Amino acid sequence: MNKKEKFIIRGLGGKRALKGRVSLNGAKNSALKAMAGAILFEGKVELNNIPNTEDVHTLNDILVDLGAKIQWKDNDPSSKTLYIDASTMNKTDINSEKAKVMRASVVLTGPMLARFGKVSFPAPGGCVIGARPIDLFIEGYKKMGATVRLQDEIYYIECPKLKEAEINFEKITVGGTETLMMASVLISGKTVLKNCAKEPEIVNVASWLNACGADIEGVGTDTITIVGTGGHLLKPQNSYRAIPDRIEAGSFLFLGALTAEELYIDNCNPEHLSLVIDLLKNSGVSIDIVDDKTIKITNSQNVENKSYRAFNVTTKEYPGFATDLQSPLVTFLTQCEGESAVTETIFEGRFKYVNDLVDLGARISVIDNNKAVVSGPTPLYQSQDNHLTAHDIRAGFAIVLACLIAKGNFTISNIHLIDRGYESLETRLRAIGADIRRE
Ligand code: EPZ
């Protein structure tokens, strides 16, 4: 990861001139959990369609530090196939520095407690989008009989034998659902998780675990029941394959609507995008679902770049509008006719990028830190300071999109944050005609 790298972008000045195809990667927020799930297995597992992104490499490093054997097929991350053998793991203290960088590392604690009976890890710091506590994880572990100690910002969790429990999440938590689901896979007895998250990424991981001997029911609904194997590790008789990244797909839908004459999005799953597609169609975007893996966006060139219609959105847990698409959505809404209100209900600090859009000419006001009111359409242009910064993965994409539709030349720093969730973004954008390079 080179923290000094920047994107240099020449904007399209409102023209919808890009043309071609982008192919989606495997879902980061599924792949990371499957990598953690490898700890539940007696031998080497095969994970396919793994995105070659920073977060995957960070989790790789953490697992290697714990003693696991990890290898990309042909030693090449572009193979998208990863082999993990957890049988050589010889440590239960998770590397603090690496784990602090990536909150998803907390998901390791479930499988590690299940297999080794203890784990220590750094209290995940908040990040730019919010405090991101782990109280719901800790409460769940205590219900399963674990002792939890926090000392000098390190959690020490012990439980030689996790026991069955009924856990009712006070808040819907994606990571909490996945982590306690995996913690329960090897126990003796039945655990019931209530008020669960229903994301397709959780279904993706659970289906793989079930294909290898786990007994998990109800994933994708708000109640998940896990009957443990009684201490037997899972057998790697089936490989895992990450589902297409629906957040990447949604990001490219917004990009295509504002910058492309014609854009195909390949290797996607339109079923996971129905809400976004309906909202964009109602706004006037021409979207065709070509087949079960391909979406096409067209902007008829003979008609003056007519504005799309504004609309309101409230972010919600799946199947509601994804919080991870909130920032690309707001960039899109700056180009829509009328006033839009976007209400963020999942994280408490996810509008920090708005100031950058306002600097580019957008008309947005943030109310009570959880609602952005956008008035459009506003042309975006280079202000005196054309240097912008990515605040988090998704806000970084939103800023790239804003620079692409603006008139002028722009530099975006902190792009390693974008690399955490979007593999080779500039390469894929250049392939459809965008003037963007990495320096
Ligand atoms: C996952 O984070 C995703 N990350 C996030 O994507 C995504 O934004 C989020 O789910 C919501 O969809 C990964 O899967 C790696 P949560 P997670 O636990 O699991 C509160 C991206 O850009 N909460 O569902 O950490 C929490 O503070 C990232 O790819 C507690 O209060 O999210 C938040 O307000 C960003 N206590 C809400 O719940 C807890 O113990 C939802 O968080 C746990 C969570």
Coordinates of C-alpha atoms and ligand atoms in Angstrom, one line a residue:
M1 CA 0.0 0.0 0.0
N2 CA 1.6 3.3 -1.0
K3 CA -0.1 6.0 1.0
K4 CA 1.4 8.8 -1.1
E5 CA -0.3 7.7 -4.3
K6 CA -2.8 10.0 -5.9
F7 CA -5.4 10.0 -8.7
I8 CA -5.0 12.7 -11.3
I9 CA -8.4 13.2 -13.1
R10 CA -9.4 15.4 -16.0
G11 CA -13.2 15.9 -15.7
L12 CA -15.7 15.4 -18.5
G13 CA -17.4 18.8 -17.9
G14 CA -20.9 17.2 -17.8
K15 CA -20.5 15.2 -21.0
R16 CA -21.7 11.6 -20.9
A17 CA -18.8 10.4 -23.1
L18 CA -17.5 7.2 -21.5
K19 CA -18.3 3.9 -23.3
G20 CA -17.5 0.3 -22.8
R21 CA -17.7 -2.4 -20.2
V22 CA -16.7 -2.8 -16.5
S23 CA -16.5 -6.2 -14.9
L24 CA -17.3 -6.5 -11.2
N25 CA -15.1 -8.2 -8.6
G26 CA -16.1 -10.6 -5.9
A27 CA -17.8 -8.9 -2.9
K28 CA -15.2 -7.6 -0.4
N29 CA -17.7 -7.9 2.4
S30 CA -18.3 -11.5 1.8
A31 CA -14.7 -12.6 0.9
L32 CA -13.2 -11.2 4.1
K33 CA -15.7 -13.2 6.2
A34 CA -15.0 -16.4 4.2
M35 CA -11.3 -15.9 4.9
A36 CA -12.1 -15.7 8.6
G37 CA -14.4 -18.8 8.2
A38 CA -11.4 -20.8 7.0
I39 CA -10.4 -21.1 10.7
L40 CA -13.3 -23.5 11.2
F41 CA -11.8 -26.1 8.8
E42 CA -9.5 -29.1 9.4
G43 CA -7.5 -28.5 6.3
K44 CA -6.9 -26.2 3.3
V45 CA -9.9 -24.4 1.8
E46 CA -10.2 -23.0 -1.7
L47 CA -11.8 -19.5 -2.0
N48 CA -12.7 -18.2 -5.4
N49 CA -13.5 -14.8 -6.9
I50 CA -11.6 -13.1 -4.2
P51 CA -11.0 -9.4 -5.0
N52 CA -7.3 -8.3 -5.1
T53 CA -8.0 -5.3 -2.8
E54 CA -6.0 -3.9 0.1
D55 CA -8.4 -5.3 2.8
V56 CA -7.9 -8.8 1.5
H57 CA -4.1 -8.4 1.7
T58 CA -4.4 -6.9 5.2
L59 CA -6.4 -9.9 6.4
N60 CA -4.0 -12.2 4.7
D61 CA -1.1 -10.6 6.7
I62 CA -3.1 -11.0 9.9
L63 CA -3.8 -14.7 9.3
V64 CA -0.2 -15.4 8.3
D65 CA 0.9 -13.7 11.5
L66 CA -1.4 -16.1 13.4
G67 CA 0.4 -19.1 11.7
A68 CA -2.1 -19.9 8.9
K69 CA -0.7 -21.0 5.6
I70 CA -2.0 -18.8 2.7
Q71 CA -1.3 -18.9 -0.9
W72 CA -2.8 -17.3 -4.1
K73 CA -3.2 -19.8 -6.9
D74 CA 0.0 -19.6 -9.0
N75 CA 1.2 -17.1 -6.3
D76 CA -0.8 -14.6 -8.3
P77 CA -3.6 -12.5 -6.7
S78 CA -5.0 -11.8 -10.2
S79 CA -6.0 -15.5 -10.2
K80 CA -8.7 -14.5 -7.7
T81 CA -8.3 -17.9 -6.0
L82 CA -6.9 -18.1 -2.5
Y83 CA -5.9 -21.2 -0.5
I84 CA -6.0 -21.0 3.3
D85 CA -4.9 -23.7 5.7
A86 CA -5.6 -22.8 9.3
S87 CA -4.3 -26.1 10.7
T88 CA -0.9 -24.5 11.3
M89 CA -2.3 -21.6 13.3
N90 CA -0.2 -21.2 16.5
K91 CA -1.2 -17.9 18.0
T92 CA -4.4 -16.4 19.4
D93 CA -3.4 -12.7 19.7
I94 CA -4.4 -10.8 16.7
N95 CA -1.8 -8.4 15.3
S96 CA -2.8 -5.0 16.7
E97 CA -1.4 -2.7 14.1
K98 CA -3.0 -4.5 11.2
A99 CA -6.2 -5.2 13.0
K100 CA -6.6 -1.5 13.9
V101 CA -6.5 -0.6 10.2
M102 CA -9.4 -2.8 9.3
R103 CA -12.5 -3.3 11.5
A104 CA -13.5 -6.4 9.6
S105 CA -10.7 -8.2 11.5
V106 CA -13.0 -8.4 14.5
V107 CA -14.9 -11.1 12.5
L108 CA -11.8 -13.4 13.1
T109 CA -12.7 -13.6 16.8
G110 CA -15.8 -15.8 16.3
P111 CA -14.0 -18.7 14.5
M112 CA -10.9 -18.3 16.7
L113 CA -13.0 -18.6 19.9
A114 CA -14.8 -21.6 18.4
R115 CA -11.6 -23.4 17.5
F116 CA -9.0 -22.3 20.2
G117 CA -11.2 -21.2 23.1
K118 CA -9.5 -17.8 23.4
V119 CA -8.5 -14.7 21.4
S120 CA -7.1 -11.3 22.1
F121 CA -7.4 -8.4 19.7
P122 CA -7.2 -4.6 19.8
A123 CA -10.4 -2.7 20.6
P124 CA -11.3 -1.6 17.0
G125 CA -10.9 2.2 16.8
G126 CA -13.7 4.2 15.4
C127 CA -13.2 5.4 11.9
V128 CA -14.2 8.4 9.9
I129 CA -17.8 7.1 9.4
G130 CA -18.5 6.5 13.1
A131 CA -17.6 5.1 16.5
R132 CA -18.2 1.5 15.4
P133 CA -18.4 -0.2 18.8
I134 CA -18.4 -3.9 19.3
D135 CA -20.6 -4.1 22.4
L136 CA -23.1 -6.4 20.6
F137 CA -20.2 -8.9 19.9
I138 CA -19.1 -8.8 23.5
E139 CA -22.6 -9.3 24.8
G140 CA -23.0 -12.3 22.6
Y141 CA -19.8 -13.9 23.7
K142 CA -20.7 -13.4 27.3
K143 CA -24.0 -15.1 26.7
M144 CA -22.1 -18.0 25.2
G145 CA -20.1 -18.3 28.4
A146 CA -16.9 -16.3 27.6
T147 CA -15.0 -14.1 30.0
V148 CA -14.1 -10.8 28.5
R149 CA -11.4 -8.5 29.8
L150 CA -10.3 -5.1 28.3
Q151 CA -6.8 -4.0 29.3
D152 CA -4.8 -1.3 27.7
E153 CA -7.1 -1.2 24.7
I154 CA -6.8 -5.0 24.1
Y155 CA -9.7 -7.3 24.5
Y156 CA -8.9 -10.7 26.1
I157 CA -11.7 -13.2 25.5
E158 CA -11.6 -16.7 26.9
C159 CA -14.0 -19.7 26.8
P160 CA -12.7 -23.2 26.6
K161 CA -16.1 -24.4 25.5
L162 CA -18.6 -21.9 24.1
K163 CA -22.1 -22.9 25.0
E164 CA -25.4 -22.7 23.2
A165 CA -27.3 -19.4 23.7
E166 CA -30.2 -17.3 22.5
I167 CA -28.8 -13.9 21.4
N168 CA -31.1 -11.1 20.5
F169 CA -29.1 -8.3 18.8
E170 CA -30.2 -4.9 20.1
K171 CA -29.2 -3.4 16.8
I172 CA -28.9 -5.1 13.4
T173 CA -25.2 -5.7 12.9
V174 CA -23.7 -7.3 9.8
G175 CA -20.4 -8.2 11.4
G176 CA -22.0 -9.2 14.7
T177 CA -24.4 -11.6 12.9
E178 CA -21.5 -13.2 10.9
T179 CA -19.1 -13.4 13.8
L180 CA -21.5 -15.0 16.3
M181 CA -22.9 -17.3 13.5
M182 CA -19.4 -18.6 12.9
A183 CA -18.6 -18.7 16.7
S184 CA -21.6 -21.2 17.0
V185 CA -20.7 -23.6 14.2
L186 CA -18.4 -25.9 16.2
I187 CA -20.1 -25.8 19.6
S188 CA -22.2 -28.6 21.2
G189 CA -25.8 -27.5 21.0
K190 CA -28.0 -25.0 19.3
T191 CA -27.6 -21.2 19.2
V192 CA -30.4 -18.9 18.1
L193 CA -29.5 -15.4 16.8
K194 CA -32.4 -12.9 16.6
N195 CA -32.7 -9.5 14.9
C196 CA -30.0 -10.6 12.4
A197 CA -28.7 -8.8 9.4
K198 CA -29.9 -10.2 6.1
E199 CA -27.2 -9.1 3.6
P200 CA -26.6 -11.5 0.7
E201 CA -22.9 -11.6 1.7
I202 CA -23.9 -13.4 4.9
V203 CA -26.0 -15.9 2.9
N204 CA -23.0 -16.4 0.6
V205 CA -20.7 -17.4 3.5
A206 CA -23.2 -19.5 5.4
S207 CA -24.1 -21.5 2.2
W208 CA -20.4 -22.4 1.9
L209 CA -20.1 -23.4 5.5
N210 CA -23.3 -25.6 5.2
A211 CA -21.9 -27.2 2.1
C212 CA -18.9 -28.3 4.3
G213 CA -20.8 -29.7 7.3
A214 CA -22.2 -26.8 9.2
D215 CA -25.8 -26.7 10.1
I216 CA -27.0 -23.1 9.8
E217 CA -30.6 -22.2 9.1
G218 CA -32.5 -19.0 8.5
V219 CA -29.7 -16.9 7.0
G220 CA -31.1 -14.0 5.0
T221 CA -34.0 -13.7 7.6
D222 CA -33.9 -12.0 11.0
T223 CA -33.5 -15.3 12.9
I224 CA -30.6 -17.7 12.4
T225 CA -30.3 -21.1 14.1
I226 CA -27.0 -22.8 14.3
V227 CA -26.7 -26.5 15.4
G228 CA -23.0 -26.9 16.3
T229 CA -20.9 -29.9 15.1
G230 CA -19.9 -30.8 18.7
G231 CA -16.3 -29.8 18.3
H232 CA -15.7 -31.4 14.9
L233 CA -13.9 -29.0 12.4
L234 CA -15.5 -28.5 9.0
K235 CA -14.2 -30.5 6.0
P236 CA -13.1 -28.5 2.9
Q237 CA -15.2 -30.7 0.6
N238 CA -16.6 -27.6 -1.3
S239 CA -14.9 -24.4 -2.4
Y240 CA -16.3 -20.9 -1.7
R241 CA -17.0 -18.4 -4.4
A242 CA -17.6 -14.7 -3.6
I243 CA -20.9 -13.3 -5.0
P244 CA -20.5 -10.2 -7.2
D245 CA -19.9 -7.0 -5.3
R246 CA -23.2 -5.3 -5.2
I247 CA -21.7 -2.1 -3.8
E248 CA -19.2 -1.9 -6.7
A249 CA -22.1 -2.5 -9.0
G250 CA -24.2 0.3 -7.5
S251 CA -21.2 2.6 -7.6
F252 CA -20.8 2.0 -11.3
L253 CA -24.5 2.4 -11.9
F254 CA -24.3 6.0 -10.6
L255 CA -21.1 6.6 -12.6
G256 CA -22.6 5.2 -15.8
A257 CA -25.7 7.4 -15.4
L258 CA -23.6 10.6 -15.2
T259 CA -20.6 9.9 -17.4
A260 CA -21.4 7.2 -20.0
E261 CA -22.9 7.2 -23.5
E262 CA -23.1 3.4 -23.0
L263 CA -21.9 1.3 -20.2
Y264 CA -22.2 -2.4 -19.6
I265 CA -21.7 -3.7 -16.1
D266 CA -20.6 -7.4 -16.3
N267 CA -20.5 -10.2 -13.8
C268 CA -23.1 -8.6 -11.5
N269 CA -26.2 -9.9 -9.9
P270 CA -29.1 -7.6 -10.8
E271 CA -31.3 -9.2 -8.1
H272 CA -29.1 -7.6 -5.4
L273 CA -29.6 -4.2 -7.0
S274 CA -33.3 -4.0 -7.6
L275 CA -33.9 -1.0 -5.3
V276 CA -31.0 1.1 -6.8
I277 CA -32.1 0.2 -10.3
D278 CA -35.8 1.1 -9.6
L279 CA -34.7 4.5 -8.1
L280 CA -32.5 5.3 -11.1
K281 CA -35.1 4.3 -13.6
N282 CA -37.7 6.4 -11.8
S283 CA -35.2 9.3 -12.0
G284 CA -35.0 8.9 -15.7
V285 CA -31.9 6.8 -16.2
S286 CA -32.1 4.3 -19.1
I287 CA -31.1 1.0 -17.6
D288 CA -31.6 -2.5 -19.2
I289 CA -31.1 -5.8 -17.4
V290 CA -29.5 -7.6 -20.3
D291 CA -29.3 -11.0 -18.6
D292 CA -28.8 -12.4 -15.1
K293 CA -25.2 -11.1 -15.0
T294 CA -25.2 -7.9 -17.1
I295 CA -26.7 -4.5 -16.8
K296 CA -26.6 -1.8 -19.5
I297 CA -26.9 2.0 -19.1
T298 CA -27.4 4.3 -22.1
N299 CA -27.6 8.0 -22.5
S300 CA -29.2 8.9 -25.8
Q301 CA -26.8 11.4 -27.3
N302 CA -29.3 13.0 -29.6
V303 CA -31.2 14.5 -26.7
E304 CA -29.5 17.4 -24.8
N305 CA -28.1 15.9 -21.6
K306 CA -31.5 16.1 -19.9
S307 CA -31.3 16.2 -16.1
Y308 CA -32.6 13.3 -14.1
R309 CA -35.3 13.8 -11.5
A310 CA -34.4 14.3 -7.8
F311 CA -35.6 11.8 -5.2
N312 CA -35.4 11.1 -1.5
V313 CA -33.6 8.1 0.1
T314 CA -33.2 6.8 3.7
T315 CA -30.4 4.3 4.2
K316 CA -31.5 1.0 5.8
E317 CA -30.2 -2.4 6.5
Y318 CA -30.5 -4.9 3.6
P319 CA -32.8 -5.1 1.6
G320 CA -33.1 -1.3 2.2
F321 CA -30.9 1.2 0.5
A322 CA -27.3 0.4 1.4
T323 CA -25.4 2.9 3.5
D324 CA -22.3 2.1 1.4
L325 CA -24.0 3.6 -1.6
Q326 CA -25.0 6.8 0.2
S327 CA -22.0 8.9 -0.9
P328 CA -22.1 7.9 -4.6
L329 CA -25.9 8.5 -4.5
V330 CA -25.4 12.1 -3.2
T331 CA -22.9 12.8 -5.9
F332 CA -25.5 11.6 -8.4
L333 CA -28.3 13.7 -6.8
T334 CA -26.2 16.9 -7.3
Q335 CA -27.0 16.4 -11.0
C336 CA -30.7 15.8 -10.6
E337 CA -33.4 18.4 -11.2
G338 CA -35.0 19.4 -7.9
E339 CA -34.4 18.9 -4.2
S340 CA -33.4 15.6 -2.6
A341 CA -33.1 14.5 1.0
V342 CA -30.8 11.7 1.9
T343 CA -31.1 10.4 5.5
E344 CA -28.3 8.2 6.9
T345 CA -29.6 5.8 9.6
I346 CA -26.7 3.3 10.0
F347 CA -23.6 5.4 10.8
E348 CA -23.3 8.7 12.6
G349 CA -20.6 10.3 10.6
R350 CA -21.0 9.4 7.0
F351 CA -21.4 12.9 5.3
K352 CA -17.8 14.2 5.8
Y353 CA -17.2 14.1 2.0
V354 CA -20.1 16.7 1.4
N355 CA -17.7 19.6 1.9
D356 CA -15.6 18.4 -1.0
L357 CA -18.7 18.3 -3.3
V358 CA -19.7 21.8 -2.2
D359 CA -16.2 23.0 -3.0
L360 CA -16.8 21.7 -6.5
G361 CA -20.0 23.7 -6.8
A362 CA -22.6 21.3 -5.4
R363 CA -25.5 22.8 -3.3
I364 CA -25.8 20.5 -0.3
S365 CA -26.6 21.2 3.3
V366 CA -26.1 18.6 6.1
I367 CA -28.7 18.7 8.9
D368 CA -28.1 17.2 12.3
N369 CA -25.2 15.2 10.9
N370 CA -27.6 12.5 9.5
K371 CA -29.5 14.2 6.7
A372 CA -28.1 15.8 3.5
V373 CA -30.4 18.1 1.4
V374 CA -29.3 18.4 -2.2
S375 CA -30.5 21.0 -4.7
G376 CA -29.7 20.4 -8.3
P377 CA -28.7 20.2 -11.0
T378 CA -25.4 22.1 -10.4
P379 CA -22.5 22.0 -12.8
L380 CA -19.3 20.9 -11.0
Y381 CA -16.0 22.7 -11.7
Q382 CA -12.5 23.1 -10.5
S383 CA -12.3 25.5 -7.6
Q384 CA -9.0 27.3 -6.8
D385 CA -7.8 24.3 -4.8
N386 CA -8.3 21.3 -7.0
H387 CA -6.8 18.9 -4.4
L388 CA -9.3 16.6 -2.8
T389 CA -9.0 13.8 -0.3
A390 CA -10.7 10.4 0.0
H391 CA -12.2 10.1 3.5
D392 CA -13.3 6.4 3.4
I393 CA -13.7 3.7 0.8
R394 CA -17.1 4.8 -0.5
A395 CA -16.7 8.6 0.0
G396 CA -13.5 8.2 -2.1
F397 CA -15.5 6.7 -4.9
A398 CA -18.0 9.5 -4.6
I399 CA -15.2 12.1 -5.0
V400 CA -13.8 10.3 -8.0
L401 CA -17.2 10.4 -9.6
A402 CA -17.6 14.1 -8.8
C403 CA -14.3 14.9 -10.4
L404 CA -15.1 12.8 -13.5
I405 CA -18.4 14.8 -14.1
A406 CA -16.8 18.2 -13.2
K407 CA -15.0 20.6 -15.6
G408 CA -11.3 20.9 -14.7
N409 CA -8.3 18.9 -13.5
F410 CA -8.2 17.3 -10.1
T411 CA -5.9 15.5 -7.7
I412 CA -7.3 13.1 -5.1
S413 CA -5.1 11.8 -2.3
N414 CA -5.5 9.1 0.3
I415 CA -6.5 6.8 -2.6
H416 CA -5.3 3.7 -0.6
L417 CA -8.7 4.0 1.1
I418 CA -10.3 3.6 -2.3
D419 CA -8.0 0.6 -3.1
R420 CA -9.4 -1.1 0.0
G421 CA -12.7 -1.6 -1.8
Y422 CA -12.3 -1.0 -5.5
E423 CA -9.6 -3.1 -7.3
S424 CA -7.6 -1.2 -9.9
L425 CA -10.3 1.5 -10.2
E426 CA -8.3 3.7 -12.5
T427 CA -7.5 0.9 -14.9
R428 CA -11.1 0.0 -15.3
L429 CA -12.1 3.6 -15.7
R430 CA -9.4 4.3 -18.3
A431 CA -10.7 1.3 -20.2
I432 CA -14.0 3.1 -20.8
G433 CA -12.3 6.3 -21.8
A434 CA -11.9 8.2 -18.5
D435 CA -8.9 10.5 -18.2
I436 CA -7.6 9.2 -14.8
R437 CA -4.1 8.1 -13.8
R438 CA -2.4 7.0 -10.6
E439 CA 0.8 8.9 -9.6
Ligands
EPZ1 C1 -20.3 -3.9 7.5 O1 -19.7 -3.2 8.6 C2 -19.6 -3.5 6.3 N1 -18.2 -3.9 6.4 C3 -19.7 -2.0 6.0 O2 -19.1 -1.7 4.8 C4 -21.1 -1.6 6.0 O3 -21.2 -0.2 5.8 C5 -21.9 -2.1 7.2 O4 -21.7 -3.5 7.4 C6 -23.4 -1.8 7.2 O5 -23.9 -2.4 6.0 C7 -17.8 -5.2 6.2 O6 -18.6 -6.1 6.0 C8 -16.4 -5.5 6.2 P1 -22.6 -3.1 11.4 P2 -20.0 -3.6 10.1 O7 -22.0 -3.9 12.5 O8 -20.3 -5.1 10.2 C9 -23.5 -0.4 15.1 C10 -17.5 -0.7 3.4 O9 -17.4 0.4 2.9 N2 -22.9 -1.4 15.9 O10 -23.7 -3.7 10.6 O11 -19.0 -3.1 11.0 C11 -22.4 0.3 14.2 O12 -21.7 1.3 14.9 C12 -17.9 -0.9 4.8 O13 -17.4 -1.8 2.7 C13 -23.0 -1.3 17.3 O14 -23.5 -0.3 17.9 O15 -21.4 -2.8 10.4 C14 -23.3 0.8 13.1 O16 -23.9 2.1 13.5 C15 -18.0 0.4 5.6 N3 -22.4 -2.2 18.1 C16 -24.4 -0.2 13.0 O17 -24.4 -1.0 14.2 C17 -21.8 -3.4 17.6 O18 -21.4 -4.2 18.4 C18 -24.2 -1.2 11.8 O19 -22.9 -1.7 11.9 C19 -21.8 -3.5 16.2 C20 -22.3 -2.5 15.4

